[in-house]
Short mmCIF file of C-alpha atoms in Angstrom, two decimals:
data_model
loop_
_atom_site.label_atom_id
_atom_site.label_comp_id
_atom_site.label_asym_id
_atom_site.label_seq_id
_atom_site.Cartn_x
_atom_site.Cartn_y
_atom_site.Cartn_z
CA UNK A 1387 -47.79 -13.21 -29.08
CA UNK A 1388 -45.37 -10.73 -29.09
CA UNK A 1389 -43.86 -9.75 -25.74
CA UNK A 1390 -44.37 -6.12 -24.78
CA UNK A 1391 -41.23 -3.95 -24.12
CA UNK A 1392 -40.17 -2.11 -21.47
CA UNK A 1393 -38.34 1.13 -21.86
CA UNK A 1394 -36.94 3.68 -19.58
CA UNK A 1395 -37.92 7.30 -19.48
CA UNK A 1396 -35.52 10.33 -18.47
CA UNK A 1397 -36.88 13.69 -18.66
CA UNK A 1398 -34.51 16.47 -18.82
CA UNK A 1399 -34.81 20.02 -17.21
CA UNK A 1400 -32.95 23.10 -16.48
CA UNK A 1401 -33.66 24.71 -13.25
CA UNK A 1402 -33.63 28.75 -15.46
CA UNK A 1403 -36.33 26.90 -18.16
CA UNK A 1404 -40.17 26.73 -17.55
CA UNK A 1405 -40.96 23.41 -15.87
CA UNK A 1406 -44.18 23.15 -17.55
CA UNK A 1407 -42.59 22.11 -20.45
CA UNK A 1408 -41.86 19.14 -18.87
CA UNK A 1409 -45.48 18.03 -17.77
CA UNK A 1410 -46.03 18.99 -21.62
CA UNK A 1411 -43.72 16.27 -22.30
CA UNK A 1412 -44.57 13.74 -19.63
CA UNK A 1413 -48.33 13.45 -21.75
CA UNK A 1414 -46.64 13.49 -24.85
CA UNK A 1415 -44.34 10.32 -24.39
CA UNK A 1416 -47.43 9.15 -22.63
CA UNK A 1417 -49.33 8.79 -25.38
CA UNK A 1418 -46.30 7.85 -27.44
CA UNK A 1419 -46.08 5.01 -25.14
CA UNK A 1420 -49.38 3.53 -25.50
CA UNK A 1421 -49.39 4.31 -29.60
CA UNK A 1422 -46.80 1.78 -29.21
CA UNK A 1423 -48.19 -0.86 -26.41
CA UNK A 1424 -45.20 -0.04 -24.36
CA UNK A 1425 -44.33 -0.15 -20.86
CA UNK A 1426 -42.70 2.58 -19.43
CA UNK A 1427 -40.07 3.29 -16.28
CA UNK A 1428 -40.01 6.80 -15.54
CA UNK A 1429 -39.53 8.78 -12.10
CA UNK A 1430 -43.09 9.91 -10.89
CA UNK A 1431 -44.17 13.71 -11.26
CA UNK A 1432 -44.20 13.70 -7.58
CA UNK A 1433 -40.48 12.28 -7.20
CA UNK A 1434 -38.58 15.55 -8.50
CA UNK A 1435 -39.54 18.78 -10.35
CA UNK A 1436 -42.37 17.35 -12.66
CA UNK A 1437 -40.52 13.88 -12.43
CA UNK A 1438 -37.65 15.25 -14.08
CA UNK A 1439 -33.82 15.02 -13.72
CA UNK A 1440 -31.67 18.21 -12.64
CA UNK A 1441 -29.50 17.62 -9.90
CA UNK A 1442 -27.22 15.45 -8.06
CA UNK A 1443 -30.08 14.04 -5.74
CA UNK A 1444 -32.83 13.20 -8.50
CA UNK A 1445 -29.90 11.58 -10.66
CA UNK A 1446 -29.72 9.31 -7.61
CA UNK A 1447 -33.41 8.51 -7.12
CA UNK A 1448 -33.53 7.60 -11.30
CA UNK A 1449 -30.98 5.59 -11.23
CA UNK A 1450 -32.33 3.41 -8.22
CA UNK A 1451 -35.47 3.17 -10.16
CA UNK A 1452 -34.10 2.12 -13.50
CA UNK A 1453 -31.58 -0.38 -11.58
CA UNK A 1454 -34.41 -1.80 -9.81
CA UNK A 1455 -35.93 -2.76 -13.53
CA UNK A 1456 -32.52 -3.69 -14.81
CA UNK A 1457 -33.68 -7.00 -16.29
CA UNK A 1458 -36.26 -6.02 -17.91
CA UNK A 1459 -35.22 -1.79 -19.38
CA UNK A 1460 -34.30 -2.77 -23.01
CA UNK A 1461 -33.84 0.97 -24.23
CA UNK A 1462 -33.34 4.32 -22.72
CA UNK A 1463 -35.24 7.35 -24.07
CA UNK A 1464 -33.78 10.45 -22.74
CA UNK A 1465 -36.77 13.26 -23.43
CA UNK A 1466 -34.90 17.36 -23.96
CA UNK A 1467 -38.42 19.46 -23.19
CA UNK A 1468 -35.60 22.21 -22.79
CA UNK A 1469 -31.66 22.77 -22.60
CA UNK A 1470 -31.62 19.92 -19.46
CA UNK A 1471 -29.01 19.29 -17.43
CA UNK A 1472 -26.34 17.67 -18.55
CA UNK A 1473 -24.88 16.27 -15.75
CA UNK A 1474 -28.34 15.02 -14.43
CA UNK A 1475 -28.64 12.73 -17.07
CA UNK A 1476 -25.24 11.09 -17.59
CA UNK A 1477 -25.10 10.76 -14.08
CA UNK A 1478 -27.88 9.03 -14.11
CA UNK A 1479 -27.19 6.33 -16.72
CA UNK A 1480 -24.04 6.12 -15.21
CA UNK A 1481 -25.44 4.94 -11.68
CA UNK A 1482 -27.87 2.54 -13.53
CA UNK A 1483 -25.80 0.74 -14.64
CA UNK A 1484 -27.84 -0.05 -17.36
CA UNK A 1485 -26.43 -1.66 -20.96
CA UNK A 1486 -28.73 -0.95 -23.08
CA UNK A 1487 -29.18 1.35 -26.20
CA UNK A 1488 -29.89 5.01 -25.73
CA UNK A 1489 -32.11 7.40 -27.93
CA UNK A 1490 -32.01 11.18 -27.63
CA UNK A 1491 -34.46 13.24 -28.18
CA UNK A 1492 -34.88 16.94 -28.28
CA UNK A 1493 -38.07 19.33 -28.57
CA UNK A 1494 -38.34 21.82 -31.61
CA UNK A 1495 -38.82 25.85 -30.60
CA UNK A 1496 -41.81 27.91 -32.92
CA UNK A 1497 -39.86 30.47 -34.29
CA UNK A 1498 -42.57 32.54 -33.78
CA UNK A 1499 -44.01 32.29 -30.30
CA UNK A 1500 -40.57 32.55 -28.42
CA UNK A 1501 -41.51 34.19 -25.29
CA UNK A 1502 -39.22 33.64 -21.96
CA UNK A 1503 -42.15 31.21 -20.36
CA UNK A 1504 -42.27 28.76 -23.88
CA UNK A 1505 -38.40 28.93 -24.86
CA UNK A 1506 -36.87 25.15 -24.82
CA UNK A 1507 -33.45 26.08 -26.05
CA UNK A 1508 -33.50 21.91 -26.63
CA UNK A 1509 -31.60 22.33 -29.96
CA UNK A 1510 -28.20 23.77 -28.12
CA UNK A 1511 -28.82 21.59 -25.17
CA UNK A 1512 -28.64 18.26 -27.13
CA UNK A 1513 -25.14 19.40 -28.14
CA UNK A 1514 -24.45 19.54 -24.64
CA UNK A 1515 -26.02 16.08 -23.70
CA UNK A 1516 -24.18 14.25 -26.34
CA UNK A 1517 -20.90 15.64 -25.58
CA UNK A 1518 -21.46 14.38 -22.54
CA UNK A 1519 -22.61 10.74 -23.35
CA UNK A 1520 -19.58 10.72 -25.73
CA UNK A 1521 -17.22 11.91 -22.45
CA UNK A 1522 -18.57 9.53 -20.34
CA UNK A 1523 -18.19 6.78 -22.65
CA UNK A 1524 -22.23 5.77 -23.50
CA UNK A 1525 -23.17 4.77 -26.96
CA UNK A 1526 -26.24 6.51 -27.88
CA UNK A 1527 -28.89 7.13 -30.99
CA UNK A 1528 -29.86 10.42 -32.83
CA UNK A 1529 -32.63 11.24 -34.32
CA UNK A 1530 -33.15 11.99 -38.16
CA UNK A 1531 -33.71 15.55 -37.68
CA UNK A 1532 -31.85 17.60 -35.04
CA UNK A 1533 -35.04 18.24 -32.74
CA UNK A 1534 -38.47 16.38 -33.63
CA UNK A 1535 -41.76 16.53 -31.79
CA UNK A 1536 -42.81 13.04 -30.44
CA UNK A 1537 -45.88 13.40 -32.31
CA UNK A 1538 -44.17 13.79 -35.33
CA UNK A 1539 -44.34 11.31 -37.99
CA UNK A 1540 -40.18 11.50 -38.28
CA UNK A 1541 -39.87 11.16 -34.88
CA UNK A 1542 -42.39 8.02 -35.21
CA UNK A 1543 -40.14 6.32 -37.12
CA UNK A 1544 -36.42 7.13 -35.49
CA UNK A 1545 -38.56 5.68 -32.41
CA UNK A 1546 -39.91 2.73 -34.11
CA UNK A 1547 -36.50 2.21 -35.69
CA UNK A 1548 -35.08 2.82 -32.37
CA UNK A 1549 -37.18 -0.06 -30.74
CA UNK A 1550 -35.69 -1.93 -33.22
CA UNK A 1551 -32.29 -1.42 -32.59
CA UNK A 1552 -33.12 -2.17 -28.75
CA UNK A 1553 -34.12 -5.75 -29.83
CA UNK A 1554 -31.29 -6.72 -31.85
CA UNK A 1555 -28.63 -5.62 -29.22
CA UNK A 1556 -30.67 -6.93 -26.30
CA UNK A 1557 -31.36 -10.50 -28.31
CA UNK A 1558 -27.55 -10.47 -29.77
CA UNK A 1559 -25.78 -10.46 -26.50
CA UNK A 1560 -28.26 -13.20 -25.08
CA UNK A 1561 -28.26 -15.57 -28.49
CA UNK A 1562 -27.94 -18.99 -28.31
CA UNK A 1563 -27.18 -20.65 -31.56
CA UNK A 1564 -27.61 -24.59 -32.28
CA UNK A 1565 -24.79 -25.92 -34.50
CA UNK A 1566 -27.04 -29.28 -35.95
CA UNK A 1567 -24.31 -31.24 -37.37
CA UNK A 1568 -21.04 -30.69 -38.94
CA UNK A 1569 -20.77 -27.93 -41.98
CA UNK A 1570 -20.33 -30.02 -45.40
CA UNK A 1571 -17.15 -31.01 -46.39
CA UNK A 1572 -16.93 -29.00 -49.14
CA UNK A 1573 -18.28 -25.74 -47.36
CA UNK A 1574 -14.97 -24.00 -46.18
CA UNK A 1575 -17.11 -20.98 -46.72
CA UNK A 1576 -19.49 -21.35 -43.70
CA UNK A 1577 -16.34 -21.67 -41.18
CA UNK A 1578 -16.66 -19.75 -38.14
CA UNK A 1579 -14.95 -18.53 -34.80
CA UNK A 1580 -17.05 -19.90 -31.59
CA UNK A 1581 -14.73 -17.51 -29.68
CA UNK A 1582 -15.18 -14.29 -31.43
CA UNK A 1583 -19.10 -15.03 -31.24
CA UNK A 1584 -18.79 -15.45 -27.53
CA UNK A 1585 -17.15 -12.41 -26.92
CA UNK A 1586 -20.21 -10.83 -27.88
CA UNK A 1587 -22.55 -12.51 -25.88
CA UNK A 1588 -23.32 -15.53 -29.02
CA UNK A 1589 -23.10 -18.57 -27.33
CA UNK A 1590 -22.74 -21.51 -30.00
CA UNK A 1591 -23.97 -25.01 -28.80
CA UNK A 1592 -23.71 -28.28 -30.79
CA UNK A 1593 -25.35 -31.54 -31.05
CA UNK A 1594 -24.01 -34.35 -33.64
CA UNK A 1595 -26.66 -34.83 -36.35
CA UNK A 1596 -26.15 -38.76 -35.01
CA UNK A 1597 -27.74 -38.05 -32.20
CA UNK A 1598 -31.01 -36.50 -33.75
CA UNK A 1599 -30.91 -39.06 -36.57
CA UNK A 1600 -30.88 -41.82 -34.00
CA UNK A 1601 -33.87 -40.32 -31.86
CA UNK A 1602 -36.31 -40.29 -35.03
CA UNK A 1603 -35.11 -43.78 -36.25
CA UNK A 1604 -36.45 -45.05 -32.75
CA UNK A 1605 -39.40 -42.61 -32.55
CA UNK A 1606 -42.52 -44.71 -32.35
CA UNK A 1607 -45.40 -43.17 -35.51
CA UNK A 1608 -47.79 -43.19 -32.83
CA UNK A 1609 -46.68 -40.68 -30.70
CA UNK A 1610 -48.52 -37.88 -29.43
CA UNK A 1611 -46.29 -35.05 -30.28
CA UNK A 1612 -45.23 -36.87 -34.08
CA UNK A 1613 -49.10 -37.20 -34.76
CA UNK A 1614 -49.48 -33.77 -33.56
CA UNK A 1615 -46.39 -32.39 -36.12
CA UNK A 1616 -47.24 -33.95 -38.78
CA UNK A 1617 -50.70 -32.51 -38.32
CA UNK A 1618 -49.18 -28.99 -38.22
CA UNK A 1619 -46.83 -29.84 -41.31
CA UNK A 1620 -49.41 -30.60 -43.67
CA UNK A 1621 -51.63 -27.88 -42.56
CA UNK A 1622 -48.50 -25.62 -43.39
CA UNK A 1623 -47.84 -26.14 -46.65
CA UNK A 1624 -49.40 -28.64 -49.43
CA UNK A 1625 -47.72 -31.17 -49.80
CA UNK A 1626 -49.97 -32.94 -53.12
CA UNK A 1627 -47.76 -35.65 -54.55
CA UNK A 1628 -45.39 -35.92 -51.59
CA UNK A 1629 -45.33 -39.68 -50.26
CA UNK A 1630 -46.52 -39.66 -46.41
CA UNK A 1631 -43.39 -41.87 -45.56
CA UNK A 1632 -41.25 -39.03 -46.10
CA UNK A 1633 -43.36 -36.42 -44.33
CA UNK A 1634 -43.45 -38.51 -40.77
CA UNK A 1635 -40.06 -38.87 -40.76
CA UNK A 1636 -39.65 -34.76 -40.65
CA UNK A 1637 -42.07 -34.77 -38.18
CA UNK A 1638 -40.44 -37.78 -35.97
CA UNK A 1639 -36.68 -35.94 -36.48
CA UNK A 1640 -38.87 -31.93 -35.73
CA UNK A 1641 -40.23 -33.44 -32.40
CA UNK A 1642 -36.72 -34.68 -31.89
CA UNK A 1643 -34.47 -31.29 -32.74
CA UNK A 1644 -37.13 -29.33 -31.19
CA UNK A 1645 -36.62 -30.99 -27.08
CA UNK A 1646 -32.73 -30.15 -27.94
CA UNK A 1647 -34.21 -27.15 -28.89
CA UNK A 1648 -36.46 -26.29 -25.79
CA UNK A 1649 -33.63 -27.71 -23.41
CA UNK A 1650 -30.77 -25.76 -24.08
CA UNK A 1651 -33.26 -22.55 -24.77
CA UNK A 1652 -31.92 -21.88 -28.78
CA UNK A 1653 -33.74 -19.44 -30.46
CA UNK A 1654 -31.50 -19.57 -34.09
CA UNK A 1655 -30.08 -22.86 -35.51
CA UNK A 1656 -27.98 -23.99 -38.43
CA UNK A 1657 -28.60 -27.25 -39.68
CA UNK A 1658 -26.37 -29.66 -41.67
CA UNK A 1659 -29.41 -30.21 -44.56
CA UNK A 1660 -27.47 -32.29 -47.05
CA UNK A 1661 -26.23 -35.21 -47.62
CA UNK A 1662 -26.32 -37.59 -44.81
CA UNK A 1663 -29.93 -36.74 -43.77
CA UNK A 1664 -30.70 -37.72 -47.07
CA UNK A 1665 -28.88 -40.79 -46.77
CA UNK A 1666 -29.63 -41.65 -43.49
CA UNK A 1667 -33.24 -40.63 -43.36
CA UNK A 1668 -34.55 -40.18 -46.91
CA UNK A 1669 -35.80 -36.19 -46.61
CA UNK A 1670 -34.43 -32.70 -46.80
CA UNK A 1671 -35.52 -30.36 -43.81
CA UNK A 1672 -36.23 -27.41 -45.26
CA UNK A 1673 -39.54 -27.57 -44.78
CA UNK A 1674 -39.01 -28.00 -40.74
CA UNK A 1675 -36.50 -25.08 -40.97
CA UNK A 1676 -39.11 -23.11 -42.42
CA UNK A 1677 -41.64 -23.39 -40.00
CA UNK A 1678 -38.77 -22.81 -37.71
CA UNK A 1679 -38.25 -19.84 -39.24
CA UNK A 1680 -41.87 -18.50 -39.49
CA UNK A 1681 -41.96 -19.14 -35.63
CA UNK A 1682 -39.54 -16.35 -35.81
CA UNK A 1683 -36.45 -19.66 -34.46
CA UNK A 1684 -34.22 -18.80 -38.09
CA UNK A 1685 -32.94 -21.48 -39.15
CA UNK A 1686 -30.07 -21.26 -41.78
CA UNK A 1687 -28.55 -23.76 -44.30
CA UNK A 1688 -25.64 -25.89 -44.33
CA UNK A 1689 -24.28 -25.15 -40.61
CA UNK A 1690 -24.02 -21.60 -41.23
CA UNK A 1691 -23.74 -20.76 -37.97
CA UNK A 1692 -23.15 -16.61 -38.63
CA UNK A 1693 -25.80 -16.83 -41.53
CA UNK A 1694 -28.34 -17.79 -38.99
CA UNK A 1695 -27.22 -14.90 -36.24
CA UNK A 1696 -27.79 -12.63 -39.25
CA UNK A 1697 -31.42 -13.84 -39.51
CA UNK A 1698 -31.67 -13.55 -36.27
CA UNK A 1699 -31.02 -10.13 -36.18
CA UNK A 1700 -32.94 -9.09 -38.79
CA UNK A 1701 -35.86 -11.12 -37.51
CA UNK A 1702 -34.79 -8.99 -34.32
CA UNK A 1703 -35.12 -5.69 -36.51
CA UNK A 1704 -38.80 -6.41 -38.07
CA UNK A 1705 -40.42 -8.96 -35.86
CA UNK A 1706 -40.72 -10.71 -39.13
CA UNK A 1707 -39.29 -14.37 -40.70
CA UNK A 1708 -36.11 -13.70 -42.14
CA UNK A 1709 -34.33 -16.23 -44.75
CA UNK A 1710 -30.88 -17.54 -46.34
CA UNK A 1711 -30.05 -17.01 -49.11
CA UNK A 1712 -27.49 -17.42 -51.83
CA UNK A 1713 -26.67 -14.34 -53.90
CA UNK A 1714 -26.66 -16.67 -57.01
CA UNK A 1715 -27.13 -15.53 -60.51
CA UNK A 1716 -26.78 -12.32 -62.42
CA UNK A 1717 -30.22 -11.24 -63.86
CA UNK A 1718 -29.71 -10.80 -68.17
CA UNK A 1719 -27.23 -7.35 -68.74
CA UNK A 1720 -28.67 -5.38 -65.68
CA UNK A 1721 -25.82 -4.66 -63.33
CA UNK A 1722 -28.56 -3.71 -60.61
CA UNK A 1723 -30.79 -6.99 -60.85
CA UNK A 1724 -29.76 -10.55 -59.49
CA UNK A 1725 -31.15 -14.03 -58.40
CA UNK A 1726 -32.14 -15.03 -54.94
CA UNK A 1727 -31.94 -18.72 -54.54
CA UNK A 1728 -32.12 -21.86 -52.56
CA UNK A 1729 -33.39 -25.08 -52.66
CA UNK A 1730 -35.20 -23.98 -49.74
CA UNK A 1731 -36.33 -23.56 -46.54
CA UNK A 1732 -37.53 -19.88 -46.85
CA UNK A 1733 -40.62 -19.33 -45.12
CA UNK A 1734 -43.54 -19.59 -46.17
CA UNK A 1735 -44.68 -16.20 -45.53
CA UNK A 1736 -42.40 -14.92 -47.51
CA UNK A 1737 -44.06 -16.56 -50.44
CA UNK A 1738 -47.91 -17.26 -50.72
CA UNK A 1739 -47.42 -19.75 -53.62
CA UNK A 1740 -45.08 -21.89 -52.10
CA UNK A 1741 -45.48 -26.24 -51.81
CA UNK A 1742 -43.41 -28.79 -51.10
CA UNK A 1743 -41.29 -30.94 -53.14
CA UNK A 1744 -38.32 -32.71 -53.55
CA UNK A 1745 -34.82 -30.90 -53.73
CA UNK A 1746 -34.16 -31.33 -57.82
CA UNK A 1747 -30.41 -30.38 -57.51
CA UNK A 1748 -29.59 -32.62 -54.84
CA UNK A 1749 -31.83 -35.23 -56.70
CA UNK A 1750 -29.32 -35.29 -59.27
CA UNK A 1751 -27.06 -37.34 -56.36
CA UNK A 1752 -29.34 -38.43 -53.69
CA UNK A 1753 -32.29 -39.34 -55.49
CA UNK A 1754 -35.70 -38.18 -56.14
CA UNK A 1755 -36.66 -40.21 -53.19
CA UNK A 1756 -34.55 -38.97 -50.52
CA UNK A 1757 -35.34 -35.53 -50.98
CA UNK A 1758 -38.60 -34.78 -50.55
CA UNK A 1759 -39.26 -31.50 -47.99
CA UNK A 1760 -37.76 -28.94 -50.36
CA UNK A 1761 -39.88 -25.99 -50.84
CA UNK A 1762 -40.62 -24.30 -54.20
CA UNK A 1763 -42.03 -20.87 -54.96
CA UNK A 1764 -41.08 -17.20 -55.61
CA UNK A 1765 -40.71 -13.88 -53.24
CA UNK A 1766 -43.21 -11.82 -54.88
CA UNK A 1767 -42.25 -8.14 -55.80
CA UNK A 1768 -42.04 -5.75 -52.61
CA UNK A 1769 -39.33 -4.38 -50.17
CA UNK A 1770 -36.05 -5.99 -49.72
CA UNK A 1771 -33.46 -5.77 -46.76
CA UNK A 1772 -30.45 -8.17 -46.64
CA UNK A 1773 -27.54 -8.53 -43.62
CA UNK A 1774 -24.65 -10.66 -43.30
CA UNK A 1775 -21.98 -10.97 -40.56
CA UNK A 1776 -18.66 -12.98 -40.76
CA UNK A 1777 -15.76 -13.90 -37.97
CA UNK A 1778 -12.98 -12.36 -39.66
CA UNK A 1779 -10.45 -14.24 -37.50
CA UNK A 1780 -7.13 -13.34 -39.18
CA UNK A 1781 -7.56 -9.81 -37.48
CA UNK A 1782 -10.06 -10.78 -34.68
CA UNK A 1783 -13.20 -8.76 -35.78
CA UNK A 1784 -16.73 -9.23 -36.63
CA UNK A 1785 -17.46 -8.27 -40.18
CA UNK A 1786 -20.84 -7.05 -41.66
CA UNK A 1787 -22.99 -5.67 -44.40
CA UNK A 1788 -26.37 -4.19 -44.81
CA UNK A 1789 -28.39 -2.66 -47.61
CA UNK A 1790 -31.92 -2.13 -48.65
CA UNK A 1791 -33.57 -3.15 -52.42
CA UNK A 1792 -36.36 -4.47 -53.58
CA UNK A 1793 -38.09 -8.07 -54.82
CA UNK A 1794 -39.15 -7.41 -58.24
CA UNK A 1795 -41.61 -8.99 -60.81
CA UNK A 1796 -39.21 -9.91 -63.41
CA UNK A 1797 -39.84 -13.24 -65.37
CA UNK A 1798 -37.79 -16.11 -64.21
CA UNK A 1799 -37.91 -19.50 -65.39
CA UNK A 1800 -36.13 -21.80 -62.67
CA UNK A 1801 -37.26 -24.05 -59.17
CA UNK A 1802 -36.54 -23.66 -55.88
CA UNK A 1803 -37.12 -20.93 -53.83
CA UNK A 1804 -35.96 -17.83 -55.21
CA UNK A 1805 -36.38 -14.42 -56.21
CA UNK A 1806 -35.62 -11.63 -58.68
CA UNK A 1807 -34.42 -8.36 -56.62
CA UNK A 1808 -32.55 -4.91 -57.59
CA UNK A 1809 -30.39 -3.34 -55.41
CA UNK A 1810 -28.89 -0.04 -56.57
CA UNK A 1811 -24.93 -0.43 -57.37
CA UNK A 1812 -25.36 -3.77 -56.94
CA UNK A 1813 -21.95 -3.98 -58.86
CA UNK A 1814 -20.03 -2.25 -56.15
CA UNK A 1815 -21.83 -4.60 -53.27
CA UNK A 1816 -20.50 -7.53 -54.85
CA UNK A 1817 -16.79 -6.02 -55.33
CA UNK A 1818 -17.55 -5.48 -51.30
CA UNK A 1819 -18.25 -9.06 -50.93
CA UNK A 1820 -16.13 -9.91 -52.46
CA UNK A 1821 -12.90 -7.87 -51.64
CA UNK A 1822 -13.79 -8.22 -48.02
CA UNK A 1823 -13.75 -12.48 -48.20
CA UNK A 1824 -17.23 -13.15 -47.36
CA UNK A 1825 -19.91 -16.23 -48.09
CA UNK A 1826 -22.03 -16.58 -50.66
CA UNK A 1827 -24.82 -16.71 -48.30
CA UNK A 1828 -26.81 -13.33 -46.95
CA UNK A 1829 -30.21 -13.13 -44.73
CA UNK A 1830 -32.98 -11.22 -46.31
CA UNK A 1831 -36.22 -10.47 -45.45
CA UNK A 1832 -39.14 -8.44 -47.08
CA UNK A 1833 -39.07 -5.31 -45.06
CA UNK A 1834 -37.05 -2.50 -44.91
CA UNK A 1835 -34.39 -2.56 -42.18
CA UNK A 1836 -30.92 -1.82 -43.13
CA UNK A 1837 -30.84 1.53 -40.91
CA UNK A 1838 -31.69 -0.51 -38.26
CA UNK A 1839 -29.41 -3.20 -38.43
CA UNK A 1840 -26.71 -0.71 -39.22
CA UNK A 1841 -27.06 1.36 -36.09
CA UNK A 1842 -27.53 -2.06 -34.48
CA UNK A 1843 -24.20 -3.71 -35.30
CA UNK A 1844 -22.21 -0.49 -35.78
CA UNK A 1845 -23.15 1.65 -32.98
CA UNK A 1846 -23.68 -0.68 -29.97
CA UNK A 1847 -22.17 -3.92 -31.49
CA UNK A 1848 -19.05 -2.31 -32.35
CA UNK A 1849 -18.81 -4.59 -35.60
CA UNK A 1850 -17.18 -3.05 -38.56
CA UNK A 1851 -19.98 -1.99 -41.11
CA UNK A 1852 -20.69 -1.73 -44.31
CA UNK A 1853 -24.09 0.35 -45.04
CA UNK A 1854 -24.88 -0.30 -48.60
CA UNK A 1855 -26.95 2.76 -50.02
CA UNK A 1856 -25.47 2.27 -53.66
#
């Protein structure tokens, strides 16, 4: 069930505009509100001139009512029925307190009915308002179009966008990552600063794989919880032709990462999947890491700690499964198409026609028999977003990229999971990548989301940025 957010209200005002505007405005946002199943925090009509914010004094009662829902405000909407008051409402966020993203919104004037008692003068006050924000030092979100009516269908989506902004910030500075092993030895790529992550509010905390491994080895079949997982893994996925030895083992070593899981509260993890699981337990976990991942808990490949706070965040973004991948192979002579690939743990959702089977590269080493749990299918053609953040630690930054594309319906002839997509000047992404020193591993998922993720990371993250929109 998704949990319903909460955000804050501020209604502007201007003590020479009409103050019916503002009632106007308190049903609109209203019904805004409850388009959305949101909760809202907003100074009664009662409290101030139509609940709104003008002076000195109802600056002061907002702000005690916002701070008194500081834990659970995850957005600001600050609602321009006319000019406003520009003091009233950065005074106002700055007695709150609050840290939390900040949208700005400002009504549209009819050109033609532009008498003294209906004039909103919003478009010049805005200016005003964000000047202000900037002075004072608060990050803040604009809308696609200068001023936009709340029941407008562009101001639908800059909210819905906005919302999602609000959950990637909010869930970025509380993450808490599980680092499941350590990264492959020959998997320089996935290295990682713990402290740069930190200073962001990414807490990183790690478990030797040992310690799981050891837990399932002792795990008794008869179990409550292993009977009950391996119950939920073959109802997830078929698993015709897949020995059951293999398939209570990933349900003994699931029940076992999952009470880490549940104890130290991690919501994202990044697994060591190859080799000594194989060797050590006989199966691959990518089918556990993509139920993890379908449970919205991403869970990348190969201890890629960043590559999992990616999916995170665009998980964040959609309030959809987001997956690992590795941009992989070129698609024939088109510069614009490529290959999606792992051996994989996507989830499921992401492709109807996927079952489970044995990892066939790591086969080639391990054996047939010690990798069973792979997952095999193909993204079907749709939307495409992708994300990927790195620790540049050589100059103490968080790196990123974003784009948009799409899945398409191209024939391909291979195993695993994977996909055929096309993103526009692809060729000048991958000199990006490439130029800029990052993995060969992105998050995708099959929505659109860059602009959020971009505003996300940019804006309020203060990460440095790359918006791909070819």
């Amino acid at each position: 069930m998704k949990k319903k957010m909460t955000i804050a209200v501020m209604y502007g005002n201007r003590d020479f505009f009409p103050d019916e505007l503002v009632l106007e405005a308190r049903k609109d946002i209203e019904e805004l509100f409850a388009e959305f199943d949101l909760n809202m925090v907003a100074l009664p009509a009662t409290a101030s001139k139509n609940g709104s914010v003008e002076t000195w004094a109802h600056s002061k009662a907002c702000a005690e009512l916002f701070k008194s829902h500081r834990e659970e405000i995850e957005g600001v909407l600050i609602c321009m029925p006319n000019f406003s008051d520009e003091k009233g409402v950065v005074d106002t966020l700055k007695l709150s307190q609050l840290n939390v993203p900040v949208l700005v919104q400002a009504y549209p004037d009819d050109p033609v009915d532009l008498p003294i008692e209906r004039r909103r003068d919003s478009f010049c006050g805005k200016i005003s308002i964000c000047n202000n924000l900037r002075q004072y030092g608060f990050k803040y979100t604009l809308t696609s179009e200068h001023t936009s009516h709340p029941k407008s269908e562009s101001f639908k989506k800059d909210f819905a966008n906005f919302l999602g902004v609000c959950r990637v910030v909010n869930g970025l500075r509380t993450l808490r990552v599980g680092a499941v092993g350590a990264r492959p030895l020959a998997f320089n790529t996935v290295r990682f600063s713990e402290k740069l992550l930190e200073h962001y509010g990414i807490s990183v905390k790690t478990i030797d794989l040992s310690e799981l491994i050891g837990q399932t080895m002792r795990m008794k079949d008869d179990r409550k919880e292993v009977k009950a997982k391996l119950d939920e893994i073959n109802g997830y996925i078929p698993t015709k032709g897949i020995p059951n030895d293999p398939i209570v083992r990933m349900a003994k070593f699931a029940v076992a990462l999952e009470e880490w899981m549940d104890f130290q509260d991690i919501t994202a993890t990044a697994l060591q999947c190859w080799d000594s699981i194989q060797q050590n337990l006989g199966i691959n976990p990518c089918t556990l890491m993509s139920m993890m991942s379908d449970k919205l808990l991403p869970s990348a490949c190969e201890v890629d700690v960043t590559g999992a706070v990616s999916m995170y965040a665009l998980t964040m973004a959609t309030e959809k499964p987001a997956a690992l991948m590795d941009w992989n192979n070129n698609y024939g002579e088109d510069a614009n198409k490529c290959v999606f690939f792992h051996c994989g743990n996507w989830p499921k959702s992401l492709y109807p026609d996927a079952t489970m089977r044995n990892a066939e590269i790591l086969a080639t080493t391990l054996g047939e028999e010690n990798t069973y749990g792979a997952i095999n299918g193909r993204v079907p053609a749709g939307p495409m977003s992708f994300a990927r953040i790195s620790t540049d630690d050589v100059d103490g930054v968080i790196r990123a990229y974003t784009g948009d594309g799409i899945f398409t319906d191209d024939k391909l002839e291979t195993f695993g999971s994977r996909a055929v997509v096309q993103v526009p000047e692809l060729q000048k992404l991958m000199k990006h990548i490439c130029r800029n020193g990052f993995e060969h591993h992105a998050a995708f998922t099959n929505v659109h989301a860059a602009e959020i993720i971009n505003e996300a990371f940019s804006n309020y993250m203060g990460w440095e940025t790359y918006y791909h929109q070819g």
